[in-house]
PDB file of C-alpha atoms in Angstrom:
ATOM      1  CA  UNK A   1     277.883  56.264 198.890  1.00 42.00           C
ATOM      2  CA  UNK A   2     280.614  56.496 201.478  1.00 46.00           C
ATOM      3  CA  UNK A   3     280.400  53.394 203.666  1.00 48.00           C
ATOM      4  CA  UNK A   4     280.940  55.334 206.899  1.00 57.00           C
ATOM      5  CA  UNK A   5     278.280  57.822 205.801  1.00 67.00           C
ATOM      6  CA  UNK A   6     275.930  54.867 205.470  1.00 74.00           C
ATOM      7  CA  UNK A   7     276.727  53.765 209.018  1.00 74.00           C
ATOM      8  CA  UNK A   8     275.932  57.284 210.194  1.00 85.00           C
ATOM      9  CA  UNK A   9     272.635  57.140 208.298  1.00 87.00           C
ATOM     10  CA  UNK A  10     271.650  53.875 209.974  1.00 86.00           C
ATOM     11  CA  UNK A  11     272.579  55.231 213.412  1.00 88.00           C
ATOM     12  CA  UNK A  12     270.674  58.455 212.742  1.00 93.00           C
ATOM     13  CA  UNK A  13     267.579  56.554 211.608  1.00 89.00           C
ATOM     14  CA  UNK A  14     267.799  54.272 214.644  1.00 87.00           C
ATOM     15  CA  UNK A  15     268.047  57.378 216.830  1.00 91.00           C
ATOM     16  CA  UNK A  16     264.961  58.885 215.165  1.00 92.00           C
ATOM     17  CA  UNK A  17     262.974  55.717 215.893  1.00 87.00           C
ATOM     18  CA  UNK A  18     264.208  55.717 219.476  1.00 85.00           C
ATOM     19  CA  UNK A  19     263.313  59.399 219.938  1.00 90.00           C
ATOM     20  CA  UNK A  20     259.813  58.871 218.573  1.00 86.00           C
ATOM     21  CA  UNK A  21     259.354  55.995 221.003  1.00 81.00           C
ATOM     22  CA  UNK A  22     260.160  58.295 223.937  1.00 86.00           C
ATOM     23  CA  UNK A  23     259.111  61.784 222.900  1.00 88.00           C
ATOM     24  CA  UNK A  24     256.373  63.631 221.108  1.00 89.00           C
ATOM     25  CA  UNK A  25     258.038  65.349 218.147  1.00 93.00           C
ATOM     26  CA  UNK A  26     255.907  67.271 215.671  1.00 91.00           C
ATOM     27  CA  UNK A  27     258.411  68.931 213.370  1.00 93.00           C
ATOM     28  CA  UNK A  28     261.558  68.115 211.469  1.00 94.00           C
ATOM     29  CA  UNK A  29     263.276  70.946 213.359  1.00 95.00           C
ATOM     30  CA  UNK A  30     262.476  69.260 216.688  1.00 95.00           C
ATOM     31  CA  UNK A  31     263.939  66.007 215.379  1.00 96.00           C
ATOM     32  CA  UNK A  32     267.013  67.854 214.073  1.00 96.00           C
ATOM     33  CA  UNK A  33     267.554  69.545 217.456  1.00 96.00           C
ATOM     34  CA  UNK A  34     267.295  66.240 219.374  1.00 96.00           C
ATOM     35  CA  UNK A  35     269.664  64.506 216.942  1.00 96.00           C
ATOM     36  CA  UNK A  36     272.208  67.321 217.265  1.00 95.00           C
ATOM     37  CA  UNK A  37     272.109  66.921 221.073  1.00 95.00           C
ATOM     38  CA  UNK A  38     272.875  63.224 220.540  1.00 94.00           C
ATOM     39  CA  UNK A  39     275.920  64.087 218.415  1.00 94.00           C
ATOM     40  CA  UNK A  40     274.166  63.264 215.139  1.00 94.00           C
ATOM     41  CA  UNK A  41     273.897  66.549 213.234  1.00 93.00           C
ATOM     42  CA  UNK A  42     271.727  66.485 210.111  1.00 95.00           C
ATOM     43  CA  UNK A  43     270.195  68.924 207.673  1.00 95.00           C
ATOM     44  CA  UNK A  44     266.451  69.364 207.244  1.00 92.00           C
ATOM     45  CA  UNK A  45     266.598  67.676 203.831  1.00 94.00           C
ATOM     46  CA  UNK A  46     268.428  64.674 205.320  1.00 95.00           C
ATOM     47  CA  UNK A  47     265.786  64.340 208.029  1.00 95.00           C
ATOM     48  CA  UNK A  48     263.057  64.629 205.404  1.00 92.00           C
ATOM     49  CA  UNK A  49     264.615  61.713 203.470  1.00 92.00           C
ATOM     50  CA  UNK A  50     264.957  59.693 206.682  1.00 91.00           C
ATOM     51  CA  UNK A  51     261.282  60.253 207.513  1.00 89.00           C
ATOM     52  CA  UNK A  52     260.281  59.079 204.052  1.00 85.00           C
ATOM     53  CA  UNK A  53     262.579  56.023 204.104  1.00 84.00           C
ATOM     54  CA  UNK A  54     261.369  54.997 207.556  1.00 84.00           C
ATOM     55  CA  UNK A  55     257.748  55.341 206.477  1.00 79.00           C
ATOM     56  CA  UNK A  56     256.906  57.683 209.353  1.00 82.00           C
ATOM     57  CA  UNK A  57     253.515  59.356 209.468  1.00 79.00           C
ATOM     58  CA  UNK A  58     252.617  62.808 210.731  1.00 81.00           C
ATOM     59  CA  UNK A  59     249.356  62.588 212.650  1.00 79.00           C
ATOM     60  CA  UNK A  60     246.990  65.065 214.291  1.00 76.00           C
ATOM     61  CA  UNK A  61     245.571  64.242 217.701  1.00 71.00           C
ATOM     62  CA  UNK A  62     244.040  66.252 220.581  1.00 77.00           C
ATOM     63  CA  UNK A  63     247.527  67.312 221.728  1.00 81.00           C
ATOM     64  CA  UNK A  64     248.624  68.569 218.301  1.00 82.00           C
ATOM     65  CA  UNK A  65     250.771  67.170 215.510  1.00 85.00           C
ATOM     66  CA  UNK A  66     253.440  64.494 215.894  1.00 86.00           C
ATOM     67  CA  UNK A  67     255.444  61.953 213.927  1.00 87.00           C
ATOM     68  CA  UNK A  68     254.657  58.293 214.574  1.00 83.00           C
ATOM     69  CA  UNK A  69     255.929  54.929 213.457  1.00 76.00           C
ATOM     70  CA  UNK A  70     253.021  53.327 211.573  1.00 65.00           C
ATOM     71  CA  UNK A  71     251.424  50.389 213.337  1.00 57.00           C
ATOM     72  CA  UNK A  72     250.732  46.816 212.206  1.00 50.00           C
ATOM     73  CA  UNK A  73     249.523  46.456 208.657  1.00 42.00           C
ATOM     74  CA  UNK A  74     251.349  49.591 207.570  1.00 43.00           C
ATOM     75  CA  UNK A  75     254.969  50.223 206.655  1.00 46.00           C
ATOM     76  CA  UNK A  76     257.335  48.704 209.205  1.00 60.00           C
ATOM     77  CA  UNK A  77     260.130  51.142 210.053  1.00 70.00           C
ATOM     78  CA  UNK A  78     262.465  48.549 211.662  1.00 78.00           C
ATOM     79  CA  UNK A  79     262.072  46.251 208.631  1.00 80.00           C
ATOM     80  CA  UNK A  80     262.770  49.162 206.289  1.00 79.00           C
ATOM     81  CA  UNK A  81     265.827  50.125 208.307  1.00 80.00           C
ATOM     82  CA  UNK A  82     267.021  46.501 208.264  1.00 87.00           C
ATOM     83  CA  UNK A  83     266.606  46.298 204.492  1.00 86.00           C
ATOM     84  CA  UNK A  84     268.610  49.492 203.971  1.00 82.00           C
ATOM     85  CA  UNK A  85     271.332  48.374 206.388  1.00 86.00           C
ATOM     86  CA  UNK A  86     271.635  44.930 204.767  1.00 91.00           C
ATOM     87  CA  UNK A  87     271.755  46.409 201.264  1.00 88.00           C
ATOM     88  CA  UNK A  88     274.390  48.920 202.319  1.00 85.00           C
ATOM     89  CA  UNK A  89     276.616  46.801 204.560  1.00 89.00           C
ATOM     90  CA  UNK A  90     276.200  43.024 204.109  1.00 94.00           C
ATOM     91  CA  UNK A  91     279.166  41.981 201.984  1.00 95.00           C
ATOM     92  CA  UNK A  92     278.987  38.222 202.564  1.00 97.00           C
ATOM     93  CA  UNK A  93     277.417  35.508 204.697  1.00 98.00           C
ATOM     94  CA  UNK A  94     279.438  32.537 205.976  1.00 97.00           C
ATOM     95  CA  UNK A  95     277.888  29.615 207.865  1.00 95.00           C
ATOM     96  CA  UNK A  96     280.331  28.292 210.463  1.00 92.00           C
ATOM     97  CA  UNK A  97     279.180  25.288 212.488  1.00 91.00           C
ATOM     98  CA  UNK A  98     275.970  26.509 214.148  1.00 93.00           C
ATOM     99  CA  UNK A  99     276.656  30.202 213.689  1.00 96.00           C
ATOM    100  CA  UNK A 100     276.428  32.704 210.856  1.00 97.00           C
ATOM    101  CA  UNK A 101     279.066  35.334 210.144  1.00 98.00           C
ATOM    102  CA  UNK A 102     278.143  38.476 208.239  1.00 98.00           C
ATOM    103  CA  UNK A 103     281.035  40.472 206.805  1.00 97.00           C
ATOM    104  CA  UNK A 104     280.688  44.255 206.517  1.00 92.00           C
ATOM    105  CA  UNK A 105     282.930  47.180 205.589  1.00 90.00           C
ATOM    106  CA  UNK A 106     285.103  48.446 208.474  1.00 88.00           C
ATOM    107  CA  UNK A 107     283.074  50.291 211.096  1.00 84.00           C
ATOM    108  CA  UNK A 108     279.660  49.112 209.873  1.00 85.00           C
ATOM    109  CA  UNK A 109     279.125  45.898 211.847  1.00 89.00           C
ATOM    110  CA  UNK A 110     277.546  47.464 214.943  1.00 85.00           C
ATOM    111  CA  UNK A 111     275.008  49.472 212.919  1.00 84.00           C
ATOM    112  CA  UNK A 112     273.922  46.388 210.968  1.00 90.00           C
ATOM    113  CA  UNK A 113     273.836  44.199 214.098  1.00 91.00           C
ATOM    114  CA  UNK A 114     271.598  46.731 215.838  1.00 86.00           C
ATOM    115  CA  UNK A 115     269.277  46.765 212.817  1.00 87.00           C
ATOM    116  CA  UNK A 116     269.088  42.937 212.923  1.00 92.00           C
ATOM    117  CA  UNK A 117     268.361  42.978 216.659  1.00 89.00           C
ATOM    118  CA  UNK A 118     265.756  45.735 216.324  1.00 83.00           C
ATOM    119  CA  UNK A 119     263.800  44.279 213.377  1.00 84.00           C
ATOM    120  CA  UNK A 120     263.881  41.384 214.722  1.00 75.00           C
ATOM    121  CA  UNK A 121     264.654  38.576 212.269  1.00 87.00           C
ATOM    122  CA  UNK A 122     262.903  35.218 212.754  1.00 88.00           C
ATOM    123  CA  UNK A 123     265.265  32.558 214.010  1.00 93.00           C
ATOM    124  CA  UNK A 124     267.873  34.973 215.405  1.00 95.00           C
ATOM    125  CA  UNK A 125     268.636  34.721 219.117  1.00 94.00           C
ATOM    126  CA  UNK A 126     271.043  37.672 218.998  1.00 94.00           C
ATOM    127  CA  UNK A 127     274.132  39.220 217.472  1.00 96.00           C
ATOM    128  CA  UNK A 128     277.650  40.170 218.496  1.00 96.00           C
ATOM    129  CA  UNK A 129     279.413  42.826 216.421  1.00 94.00           C
ATOM    130  CA  UNK A 130     283.056  43.586 215.921  1.00 93.00           C
ATOM    131  CA  UNK A 131     284.391  46.231 213.557  1.00 90.00           C
ATOM    132  CA  UNK A 132     283.686  44.449 210.275  1.00 94.00           C
ATOM    133  CA  UNK A 133     282.132  41.128 211.277  1.00 97.00           C
ATOM    134  CA  UNK A 134     278.859  40.166 212.926  1.00 97.00           C
ATOM    135  CA  UNK A 135     278.350  36.859 214.682  1.00 97.00           C
ATOM    136  CA  UNK A 136     274.671  35.968 214.310  1.00 97.00           C
ATOM    137  CA  UNK A 137     273.513  33.362 216.818  1.00 96.00           C
ATOM    138  CA  UNK A 138     270.558  31.303 215.542  1.00 96.00           C
ATOM    139  CA  UNK A 139     267.781  30.442 217.983  1.00 94.00           C
ATOM    140  CA  UNK A 140     267.554  26.838 219.192  1.00 94.00           C
ATOM    141  CA  UNK A 141     266.507  24.548 216.360  1.00 93.00           C
ATOM    142  CA  UNK A 142     267.327  27.105 213.648  1.00 95.00           C
ATOM    143  CA  UNK A 143     270.152  26.491 211.198  1.00 96.00           C
ATOM    144  CA  UNK A 144     272.572  29.226 210.146  1.00 96.00           C
ATOM    145  CA  UNK A 145     271.427  28.695 206.538  1.00 96.00           C
ATOM    146  CA  UNK A 146     267.814  29.432 207.590  1.00 96.00           C
ATOM    147  CA  UNK A 147     268.963  32.666 209.197  1.00 96.00           C
ATOM    148  CA  UNK A 148     270.947  33.543 206.068  1.00 96.00           C
ATOM    149  CA  UNK A 149     267.826  32.968 203.934  1.00 95.00           C
ATOM    150  CA  UNK A 150     265.772  35.175 206.275  1.00 94.00           C
ATOM    151  CA  UNK A 151     268.362  37.960 206.067  1.00 96.00           C
ATOM    152  CA  UNK A 152     268.579  37.711 202.278  1.00 94.00           C
ATOM    153  CA  UNK A 153     264.779  37.832 202.074  1.00 92.00           C
ATOM    154  CA  UNK A 154     264.693  40.900 204.351  1.00 90.00           C
ATOM    155  CA  UNK A 155     267.284  42.535 202.093  1.00 89.00           C
ATOM    156  CA  UNK A 156     265.057  42.091 199.035  1.00 87.00           C
ATOM    157  CA  UNK A 157     261.630  42.944 200.497  1.00 73.00           C
ATOM    158  CA  UNK A 158     259.970  46.196 199.525  1.00 60.00           C
TER     159      UNK A 158
END
């Protein structure tokens, strides 16, 4: 897969999650229209794959049909997005003093950093992204190696 295409996929999936948090969307066409307005054009088949990968559910309620992010105990969309982003973009991890650096392909650092911040990952206070490097700041009392282990575990979870 094209690395920049992967960054677009992560951004698109993050946008879908954000839209569903703000709006009631009941069809793939509604999602496609909102994404296009955000500058993220996608085909119906692409949106269908995104919905499946994010583990979204289509539910019926008194107001009609809508897509939702499953709640606790069900598939976790942010964790799924994090796993995909780590698998696609994390090239290497380097512990440096009390920080962790994550190397990515050019242009992919911000998408992966946003996925880390959104998930969130235990022991991570926050991230700062450049073009191809993410500075992961461990929370107080957490070592960079612990954060690396948590990220590697998130990358492997199903």
